[in-house]
PDB file of C-alpha atoms in Angstrom:
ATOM      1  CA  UNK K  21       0.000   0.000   0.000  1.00  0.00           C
ATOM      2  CA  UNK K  22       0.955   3.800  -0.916  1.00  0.00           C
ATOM      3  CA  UNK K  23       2.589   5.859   1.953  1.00  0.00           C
ATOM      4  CA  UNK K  24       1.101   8.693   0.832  1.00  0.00           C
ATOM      5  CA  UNK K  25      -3.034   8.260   1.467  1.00  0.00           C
ATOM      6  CA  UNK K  26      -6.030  10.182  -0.383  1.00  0.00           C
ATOM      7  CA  UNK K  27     -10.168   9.743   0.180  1.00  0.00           C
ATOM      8  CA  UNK K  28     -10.918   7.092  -1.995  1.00  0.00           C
ATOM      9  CA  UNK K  29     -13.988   9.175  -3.356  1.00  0.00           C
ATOM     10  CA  UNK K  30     -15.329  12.585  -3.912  1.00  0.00           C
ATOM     11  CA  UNK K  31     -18.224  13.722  -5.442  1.00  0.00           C
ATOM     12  CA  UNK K  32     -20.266  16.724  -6.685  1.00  0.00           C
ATOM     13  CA  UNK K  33     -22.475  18.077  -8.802  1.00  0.00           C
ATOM     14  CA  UNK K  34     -21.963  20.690 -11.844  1.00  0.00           C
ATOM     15  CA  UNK K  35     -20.354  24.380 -10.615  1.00  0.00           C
ATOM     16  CA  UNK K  36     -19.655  22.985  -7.207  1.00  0.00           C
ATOM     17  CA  UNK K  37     -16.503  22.828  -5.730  1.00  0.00           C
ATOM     18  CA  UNK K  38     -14.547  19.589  -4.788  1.00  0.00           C
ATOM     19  CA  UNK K  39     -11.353  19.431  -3.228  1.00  0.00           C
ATOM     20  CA  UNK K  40      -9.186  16.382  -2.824  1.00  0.00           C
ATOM     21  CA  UNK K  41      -6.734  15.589   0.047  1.00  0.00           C
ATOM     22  CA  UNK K  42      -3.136  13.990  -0.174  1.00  0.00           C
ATOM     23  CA  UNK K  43      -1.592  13.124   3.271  1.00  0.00           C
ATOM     24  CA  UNK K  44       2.037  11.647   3.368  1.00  0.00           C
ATOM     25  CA  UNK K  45       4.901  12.215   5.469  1.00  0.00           C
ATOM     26  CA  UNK K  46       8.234  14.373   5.891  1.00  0.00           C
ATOM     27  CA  UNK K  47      10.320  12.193   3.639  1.00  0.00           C
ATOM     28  CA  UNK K  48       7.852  12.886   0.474  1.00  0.00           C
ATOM     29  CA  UNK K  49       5.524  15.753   0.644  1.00  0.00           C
ATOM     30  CA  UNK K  50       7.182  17.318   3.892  1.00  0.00           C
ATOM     31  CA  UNK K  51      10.911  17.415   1.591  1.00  0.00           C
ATOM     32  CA  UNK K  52       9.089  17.452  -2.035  1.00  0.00           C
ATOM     33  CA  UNK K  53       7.266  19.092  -4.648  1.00  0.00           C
ATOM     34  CA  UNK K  54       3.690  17.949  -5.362  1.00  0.00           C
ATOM     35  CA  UNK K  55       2.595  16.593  -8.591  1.00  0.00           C
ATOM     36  CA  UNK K  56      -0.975  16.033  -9.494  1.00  0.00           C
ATOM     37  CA  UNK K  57      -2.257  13.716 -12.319  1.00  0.00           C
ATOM     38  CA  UNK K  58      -5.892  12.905 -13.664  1.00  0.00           C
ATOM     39  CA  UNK K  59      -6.642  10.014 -15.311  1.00  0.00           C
ATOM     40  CA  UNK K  60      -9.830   9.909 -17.517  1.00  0.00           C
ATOM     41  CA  UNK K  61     -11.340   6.367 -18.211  1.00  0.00           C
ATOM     42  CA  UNK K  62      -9.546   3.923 -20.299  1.00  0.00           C
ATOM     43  CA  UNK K  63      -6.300   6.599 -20.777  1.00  0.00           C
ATOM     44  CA  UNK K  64      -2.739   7.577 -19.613  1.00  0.00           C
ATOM     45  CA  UNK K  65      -2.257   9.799 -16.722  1.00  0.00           C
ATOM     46  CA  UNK K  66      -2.204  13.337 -17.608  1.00  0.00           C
ATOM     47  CA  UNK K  67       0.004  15.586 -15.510  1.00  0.00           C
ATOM     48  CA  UNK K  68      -2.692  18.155 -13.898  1.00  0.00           C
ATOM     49  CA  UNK K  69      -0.804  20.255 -11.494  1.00  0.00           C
ATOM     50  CA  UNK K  70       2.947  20.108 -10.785  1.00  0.00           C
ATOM     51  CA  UNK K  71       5.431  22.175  -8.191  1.00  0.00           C
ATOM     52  CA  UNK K  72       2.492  22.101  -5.659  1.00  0.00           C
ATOM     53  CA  UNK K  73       0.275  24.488  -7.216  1.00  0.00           C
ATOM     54  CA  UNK K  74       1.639  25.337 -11.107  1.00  0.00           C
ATOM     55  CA  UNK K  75      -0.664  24.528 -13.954  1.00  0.00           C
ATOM     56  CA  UNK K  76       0.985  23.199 -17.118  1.00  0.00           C
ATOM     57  CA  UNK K  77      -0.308  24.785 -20.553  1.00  0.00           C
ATOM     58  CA  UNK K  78      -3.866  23.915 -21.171  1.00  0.00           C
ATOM     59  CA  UNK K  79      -4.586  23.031 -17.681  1.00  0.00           C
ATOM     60  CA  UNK K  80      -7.862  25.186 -17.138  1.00  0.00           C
ATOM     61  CA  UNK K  81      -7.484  27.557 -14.080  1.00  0.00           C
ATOM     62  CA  UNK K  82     -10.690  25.735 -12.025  1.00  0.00           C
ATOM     63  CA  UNK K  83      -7.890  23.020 -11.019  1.00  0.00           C
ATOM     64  CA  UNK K  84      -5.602  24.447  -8.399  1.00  0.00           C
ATOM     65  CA  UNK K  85      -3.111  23.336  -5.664  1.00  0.00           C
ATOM     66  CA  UNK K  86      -1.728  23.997  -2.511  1.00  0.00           C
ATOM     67  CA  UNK K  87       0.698  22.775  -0.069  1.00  0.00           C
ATOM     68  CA  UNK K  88       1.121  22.445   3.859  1.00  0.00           C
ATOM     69  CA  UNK K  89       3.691  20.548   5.799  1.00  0.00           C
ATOM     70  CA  UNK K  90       2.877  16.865   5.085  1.00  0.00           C
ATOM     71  CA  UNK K  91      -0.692  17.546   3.497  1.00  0.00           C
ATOM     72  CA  UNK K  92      -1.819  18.974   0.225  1.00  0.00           C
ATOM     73  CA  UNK K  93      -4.526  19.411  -1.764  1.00  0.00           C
ATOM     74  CA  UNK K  94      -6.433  19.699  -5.070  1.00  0.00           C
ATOM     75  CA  UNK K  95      -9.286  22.134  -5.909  1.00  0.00           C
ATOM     76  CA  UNK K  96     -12.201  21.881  -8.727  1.00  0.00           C
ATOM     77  CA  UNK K  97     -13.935  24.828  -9.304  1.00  0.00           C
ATOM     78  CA  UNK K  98     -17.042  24.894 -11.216  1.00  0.00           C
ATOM     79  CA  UNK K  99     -17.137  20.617 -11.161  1.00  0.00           C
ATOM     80  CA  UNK K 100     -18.052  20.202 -15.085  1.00  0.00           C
ATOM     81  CA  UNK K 101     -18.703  16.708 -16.269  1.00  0.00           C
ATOM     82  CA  UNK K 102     -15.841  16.045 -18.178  1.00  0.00           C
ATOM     83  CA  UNK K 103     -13.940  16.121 -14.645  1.00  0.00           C
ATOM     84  CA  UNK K 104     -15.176  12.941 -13.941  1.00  0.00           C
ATOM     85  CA  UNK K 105     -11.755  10.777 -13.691  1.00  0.00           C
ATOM     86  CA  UNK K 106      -9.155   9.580 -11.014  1.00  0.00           C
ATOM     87  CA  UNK K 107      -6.687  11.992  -9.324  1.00  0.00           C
ATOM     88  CA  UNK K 108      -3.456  11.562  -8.117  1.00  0.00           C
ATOM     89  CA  UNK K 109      -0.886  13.147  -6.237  1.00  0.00           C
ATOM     90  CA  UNK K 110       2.439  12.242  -5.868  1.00  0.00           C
ATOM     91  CA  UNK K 111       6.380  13.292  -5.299  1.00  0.00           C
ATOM     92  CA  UNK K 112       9.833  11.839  -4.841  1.00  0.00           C
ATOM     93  CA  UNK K 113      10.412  10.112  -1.541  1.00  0.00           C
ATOM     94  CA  UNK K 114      13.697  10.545  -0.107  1.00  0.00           C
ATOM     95  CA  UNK K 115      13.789   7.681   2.341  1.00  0.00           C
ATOM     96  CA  UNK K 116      12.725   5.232  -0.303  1.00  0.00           C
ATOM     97  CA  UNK K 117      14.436   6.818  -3.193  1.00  0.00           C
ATOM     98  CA  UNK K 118      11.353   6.611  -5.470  1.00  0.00           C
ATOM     99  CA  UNK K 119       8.966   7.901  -6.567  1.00  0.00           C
ATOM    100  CA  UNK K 120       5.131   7.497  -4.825  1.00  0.00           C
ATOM    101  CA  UNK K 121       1.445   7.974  -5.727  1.00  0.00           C
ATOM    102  CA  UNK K 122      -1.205   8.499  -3.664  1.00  0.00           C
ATOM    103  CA  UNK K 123      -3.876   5.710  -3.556  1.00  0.00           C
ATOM    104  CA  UNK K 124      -6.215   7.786  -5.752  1.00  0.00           C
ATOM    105  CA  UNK K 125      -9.376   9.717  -5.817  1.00  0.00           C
ATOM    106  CA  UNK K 126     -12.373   9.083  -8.304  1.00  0.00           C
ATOM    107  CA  UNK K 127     -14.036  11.996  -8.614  1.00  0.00           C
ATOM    108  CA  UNK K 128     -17.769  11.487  -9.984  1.00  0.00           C
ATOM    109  CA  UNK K 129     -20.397  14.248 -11.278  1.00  0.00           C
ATOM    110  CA  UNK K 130     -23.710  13.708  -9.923  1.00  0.00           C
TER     111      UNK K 130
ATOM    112  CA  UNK X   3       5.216  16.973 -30.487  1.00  0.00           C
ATOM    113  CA  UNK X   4       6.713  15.176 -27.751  1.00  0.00           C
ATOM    114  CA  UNK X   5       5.236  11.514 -28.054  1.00  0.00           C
ATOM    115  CA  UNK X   6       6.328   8.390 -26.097  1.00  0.00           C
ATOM    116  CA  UNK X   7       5.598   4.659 -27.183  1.00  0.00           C
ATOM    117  CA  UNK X   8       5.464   1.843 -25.494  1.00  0.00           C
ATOM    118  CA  UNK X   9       5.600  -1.651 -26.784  1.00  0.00           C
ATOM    119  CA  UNK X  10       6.767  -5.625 -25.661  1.00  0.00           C
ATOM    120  CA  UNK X  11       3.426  -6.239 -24.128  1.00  0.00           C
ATOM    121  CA  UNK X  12       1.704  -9.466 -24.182  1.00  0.00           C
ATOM    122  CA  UNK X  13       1.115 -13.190 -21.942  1.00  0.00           C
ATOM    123  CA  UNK X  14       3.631 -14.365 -20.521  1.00  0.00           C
ATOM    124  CA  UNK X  15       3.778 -17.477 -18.085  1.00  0.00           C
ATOM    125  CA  UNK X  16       4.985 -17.066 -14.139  1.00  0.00           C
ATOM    126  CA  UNK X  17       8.860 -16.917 -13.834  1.00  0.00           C
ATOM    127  CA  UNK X  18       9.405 -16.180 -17.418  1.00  0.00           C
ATOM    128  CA  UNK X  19      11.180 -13.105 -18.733  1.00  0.00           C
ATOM    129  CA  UNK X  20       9.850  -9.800 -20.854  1.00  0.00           C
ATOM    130  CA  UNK X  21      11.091  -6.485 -21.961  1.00  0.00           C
ATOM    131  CA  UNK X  22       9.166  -3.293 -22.652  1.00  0.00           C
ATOM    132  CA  UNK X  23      10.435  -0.837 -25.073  1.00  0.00           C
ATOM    133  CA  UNK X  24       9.616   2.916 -24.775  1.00  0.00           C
ATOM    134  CA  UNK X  25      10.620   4.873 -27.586  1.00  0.00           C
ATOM    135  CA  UNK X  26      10.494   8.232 -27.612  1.00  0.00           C
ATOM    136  CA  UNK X  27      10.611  11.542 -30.278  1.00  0.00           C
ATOM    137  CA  UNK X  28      10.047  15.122 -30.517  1.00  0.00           C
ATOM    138  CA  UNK X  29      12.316  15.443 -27.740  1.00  0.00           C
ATOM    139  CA  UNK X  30      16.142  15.947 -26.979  1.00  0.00           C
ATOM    140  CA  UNK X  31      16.272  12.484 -25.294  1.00  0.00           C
ATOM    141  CA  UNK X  32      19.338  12.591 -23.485  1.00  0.00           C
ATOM    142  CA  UNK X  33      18.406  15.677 -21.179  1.00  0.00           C
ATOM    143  CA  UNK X  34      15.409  13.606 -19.622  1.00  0.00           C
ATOM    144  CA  UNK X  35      14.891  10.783 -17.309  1.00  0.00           C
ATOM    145  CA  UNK X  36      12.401   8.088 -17.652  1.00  0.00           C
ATOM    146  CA  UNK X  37      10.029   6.155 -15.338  1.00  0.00           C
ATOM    147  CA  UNK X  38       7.856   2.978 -15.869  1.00  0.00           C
ATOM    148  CA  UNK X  39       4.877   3.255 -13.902  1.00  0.00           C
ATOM    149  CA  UNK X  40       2.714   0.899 -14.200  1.00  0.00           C
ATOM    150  CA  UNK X  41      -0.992   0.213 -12.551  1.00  0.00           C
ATOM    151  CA  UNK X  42      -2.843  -3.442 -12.128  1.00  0.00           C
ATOM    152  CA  UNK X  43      -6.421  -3.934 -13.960  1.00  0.00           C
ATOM    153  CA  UNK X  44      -8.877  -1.732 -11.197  1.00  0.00           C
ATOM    154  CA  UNK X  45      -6.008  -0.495  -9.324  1.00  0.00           C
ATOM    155  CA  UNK X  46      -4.192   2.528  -8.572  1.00  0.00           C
ATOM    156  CA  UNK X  47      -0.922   3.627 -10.295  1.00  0.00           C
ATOM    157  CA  UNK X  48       2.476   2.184  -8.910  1.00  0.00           C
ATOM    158  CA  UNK X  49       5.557   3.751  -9.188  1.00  0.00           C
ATOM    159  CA  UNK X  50       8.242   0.800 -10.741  1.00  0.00           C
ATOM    160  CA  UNK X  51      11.744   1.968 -11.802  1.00  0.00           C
ATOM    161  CA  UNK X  52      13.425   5.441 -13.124  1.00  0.00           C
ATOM    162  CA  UNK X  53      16.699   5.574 -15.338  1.00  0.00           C
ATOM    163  CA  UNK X  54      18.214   9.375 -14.854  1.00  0.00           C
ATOM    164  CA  UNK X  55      18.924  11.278 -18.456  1.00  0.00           C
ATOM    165  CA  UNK X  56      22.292   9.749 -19.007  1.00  0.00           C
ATOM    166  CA  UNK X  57      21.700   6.546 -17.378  1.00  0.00           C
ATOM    167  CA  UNK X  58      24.182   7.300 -14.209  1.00  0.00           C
ATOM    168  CA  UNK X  59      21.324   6.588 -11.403  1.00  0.00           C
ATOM    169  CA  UNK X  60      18.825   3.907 -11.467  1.00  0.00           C
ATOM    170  CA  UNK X  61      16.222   3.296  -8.577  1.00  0.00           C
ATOM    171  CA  UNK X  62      13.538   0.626  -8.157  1.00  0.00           C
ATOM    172  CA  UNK X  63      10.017   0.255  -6.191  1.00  0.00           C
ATOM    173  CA  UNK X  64      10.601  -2.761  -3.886  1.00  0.00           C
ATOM    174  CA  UNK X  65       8.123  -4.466  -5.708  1.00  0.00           C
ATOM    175  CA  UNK X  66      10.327  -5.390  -8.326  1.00  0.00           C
ATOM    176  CA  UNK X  67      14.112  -5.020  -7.030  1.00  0.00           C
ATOM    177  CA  UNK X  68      16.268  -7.716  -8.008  1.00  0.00           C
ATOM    178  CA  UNK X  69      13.749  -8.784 -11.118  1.00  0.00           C
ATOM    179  CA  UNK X  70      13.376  -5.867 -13.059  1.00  0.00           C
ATOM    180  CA  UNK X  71      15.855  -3.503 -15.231  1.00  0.00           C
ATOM    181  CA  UNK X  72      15.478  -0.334 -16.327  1.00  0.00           C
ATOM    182  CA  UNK X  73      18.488   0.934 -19.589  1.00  0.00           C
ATOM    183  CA  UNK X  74      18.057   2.816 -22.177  1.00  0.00           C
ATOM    184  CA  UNK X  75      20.028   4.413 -25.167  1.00  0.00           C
ATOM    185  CA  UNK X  76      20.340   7.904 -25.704  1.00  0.00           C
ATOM    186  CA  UNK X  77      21.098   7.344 -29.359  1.00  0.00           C
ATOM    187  CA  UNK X  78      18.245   5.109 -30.066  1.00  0.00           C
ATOM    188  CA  UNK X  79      16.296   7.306 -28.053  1.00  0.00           C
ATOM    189  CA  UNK X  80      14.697   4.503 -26.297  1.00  0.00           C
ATOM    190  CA  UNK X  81      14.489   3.139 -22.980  1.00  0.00           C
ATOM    191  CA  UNK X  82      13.560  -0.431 -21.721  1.00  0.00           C
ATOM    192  CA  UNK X  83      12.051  -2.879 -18.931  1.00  0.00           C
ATOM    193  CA  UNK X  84      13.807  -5.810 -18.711  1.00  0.00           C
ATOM    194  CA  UNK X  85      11.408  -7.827 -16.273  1.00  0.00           C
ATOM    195  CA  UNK X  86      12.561 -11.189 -15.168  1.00  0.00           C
ATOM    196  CA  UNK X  87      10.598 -13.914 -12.775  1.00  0.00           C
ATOM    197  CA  UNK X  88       7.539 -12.221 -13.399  1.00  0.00           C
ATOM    198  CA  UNK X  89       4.595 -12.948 -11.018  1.00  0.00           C
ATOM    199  CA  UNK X  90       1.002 -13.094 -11.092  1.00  0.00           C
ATOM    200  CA  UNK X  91       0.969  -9.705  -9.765  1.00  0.00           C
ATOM    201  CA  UNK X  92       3.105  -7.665 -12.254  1.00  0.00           C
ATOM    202  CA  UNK X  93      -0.033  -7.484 -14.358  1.00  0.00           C
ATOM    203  CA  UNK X  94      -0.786  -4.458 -15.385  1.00  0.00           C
ATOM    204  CA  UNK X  95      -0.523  -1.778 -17.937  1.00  0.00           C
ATOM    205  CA  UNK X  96       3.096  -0.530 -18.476  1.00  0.00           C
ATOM    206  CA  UNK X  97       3.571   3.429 -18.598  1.00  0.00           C
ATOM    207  CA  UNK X  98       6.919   5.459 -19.777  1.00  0.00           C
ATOM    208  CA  UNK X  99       6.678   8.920 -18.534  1.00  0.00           C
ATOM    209  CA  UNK X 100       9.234  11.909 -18.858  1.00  0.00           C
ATOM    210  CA  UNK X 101      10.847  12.929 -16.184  1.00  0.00           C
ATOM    211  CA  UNK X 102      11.469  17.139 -16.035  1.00  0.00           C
ATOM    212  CA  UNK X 103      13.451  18.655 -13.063  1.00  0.00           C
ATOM    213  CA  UNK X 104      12.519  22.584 -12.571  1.00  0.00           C
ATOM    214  CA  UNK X 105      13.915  24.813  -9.776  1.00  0.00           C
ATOM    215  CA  UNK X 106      12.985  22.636  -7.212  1.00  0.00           C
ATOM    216  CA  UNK X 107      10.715  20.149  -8.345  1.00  0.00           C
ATOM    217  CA  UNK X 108      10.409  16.998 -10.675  1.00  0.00           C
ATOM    218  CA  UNK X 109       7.763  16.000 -12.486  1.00  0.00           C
ATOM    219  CA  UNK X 110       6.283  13.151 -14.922  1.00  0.00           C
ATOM    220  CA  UNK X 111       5.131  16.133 -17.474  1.00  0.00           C
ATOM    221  CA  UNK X 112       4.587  13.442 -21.019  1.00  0.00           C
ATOM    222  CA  UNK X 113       3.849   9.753 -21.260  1.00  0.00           C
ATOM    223  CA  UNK X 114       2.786   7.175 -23.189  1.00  0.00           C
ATOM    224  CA  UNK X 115      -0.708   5.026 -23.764  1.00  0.00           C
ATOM    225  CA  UNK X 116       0.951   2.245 -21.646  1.00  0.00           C
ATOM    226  CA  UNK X 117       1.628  -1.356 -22.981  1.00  0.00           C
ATOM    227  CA  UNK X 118      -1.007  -4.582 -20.834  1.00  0.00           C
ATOM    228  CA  UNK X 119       1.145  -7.105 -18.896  1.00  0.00           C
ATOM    229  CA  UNK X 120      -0.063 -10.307 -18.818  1.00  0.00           C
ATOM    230  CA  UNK X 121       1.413 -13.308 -16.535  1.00  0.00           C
ATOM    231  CA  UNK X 122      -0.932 -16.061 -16.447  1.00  0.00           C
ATOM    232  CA  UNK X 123      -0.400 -19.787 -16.675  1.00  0.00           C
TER     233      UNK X 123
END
């Protein structure tokens, strides 16, 4: 199992707000940079978020990040239907000299 | 555009061997490292290997130490999995991803449509 733990489910309904948690530890978020990733059905990940709260090209600015000590978390604002996917986070972890995930979030649109 | 492709997929029986390909382009290969990640049918992703940009540092999940190998070849611009006494539960669907270092942070910015592991008597 992932040292680094999220909810295993979150849900909303269009233009709401939903925000994700990530919980690890010193060695990985605590020492790290946060990466996000959402994975819509049947595809690759697709990096979402990276450098805790930076949005790549394309990214649309209703996703956002922040940071805290061991915790972080992801923000949808305006929950549109085509957000309806898995999230992770996840960041280099110094004590195991890897790289982690979270255990994932599937986000659904009621 | 940058693209990533991974191939090498396929059945394979318990304790036999199987390499991966990822081959890259649209990219300056050699300034980037590479990670498999790779995630089991219904599960989560997992984290398996990463092969720094000129191949001097190479670290593995614990899952897989000892059994699997990540190389690759800046000229061929390709990078592989070289996965040896494979188990029931190293199936899944293979990812390459690019690995980018900023000021401060890494991240797994490109990858590829992933390649289905199969080990199954």
């Amino acid at each position: 199992q992932s040292v680094v733990t999220q909810p295993p489910s979150a849900s909303g309904t269009p233009g709401q707000r939903v925000t994700i948690s990530c919980s690890g530890s010193s060695s990985n978020i605590g020492s790290n940079a946060l990466n996000w990733y959402q994975q819509l059905p049947g595809t690759a990940p697709k990096l979402l978020i990276y450098n805790n709260n930076q949005r790549p090209s394309g990214v649309p600015d209703r996703f956002s990040g922040s940071k805290s000590g061991t915790s972080a978390s992801l923000a949808i604002s305006g929950l549109q239907s085509e957000d309806e996917a898995d999230y992770y986070c996840a960041t280099w972890d110094d004590s195991l000299n890897g790289y982690v995930f979270g255990t994932g979030t599937k986000v659904t649109v009621l | 555009q940058v693209q990533l492709v991974e191939s090498g997929g396929g059945v394979v029986q318990p304790g036999r061997s199987l390499r991966l390909s990822c081959t890259a382009s649209g990219f300056t290969f050699s300034t980037n490292g590479i990670h498999w990640v790779r995630q089991a049918p219904g599960k989560g992703l997992e984290w398996v290997a990463v092969i720094w940009n000129d191949g001097s540092k190479k670290y593995y999940a614990d899952s897989v130490k000892g059994r699997f190998s990540i190389s690759r070849d800046n000229f061929e611009n390709a990078s592989w999995l070289q996965m040896n006494s494979l188990r029931a539960e190293d199936t899944a669907v293979y990812y390459c991803a690019r690995d980018v270092w900023g000021n401060g942070y890494k991240k797994l910015d490109y990858w590829g449509q992933g390649t289905l592991v199969t080990v199954s008597s």
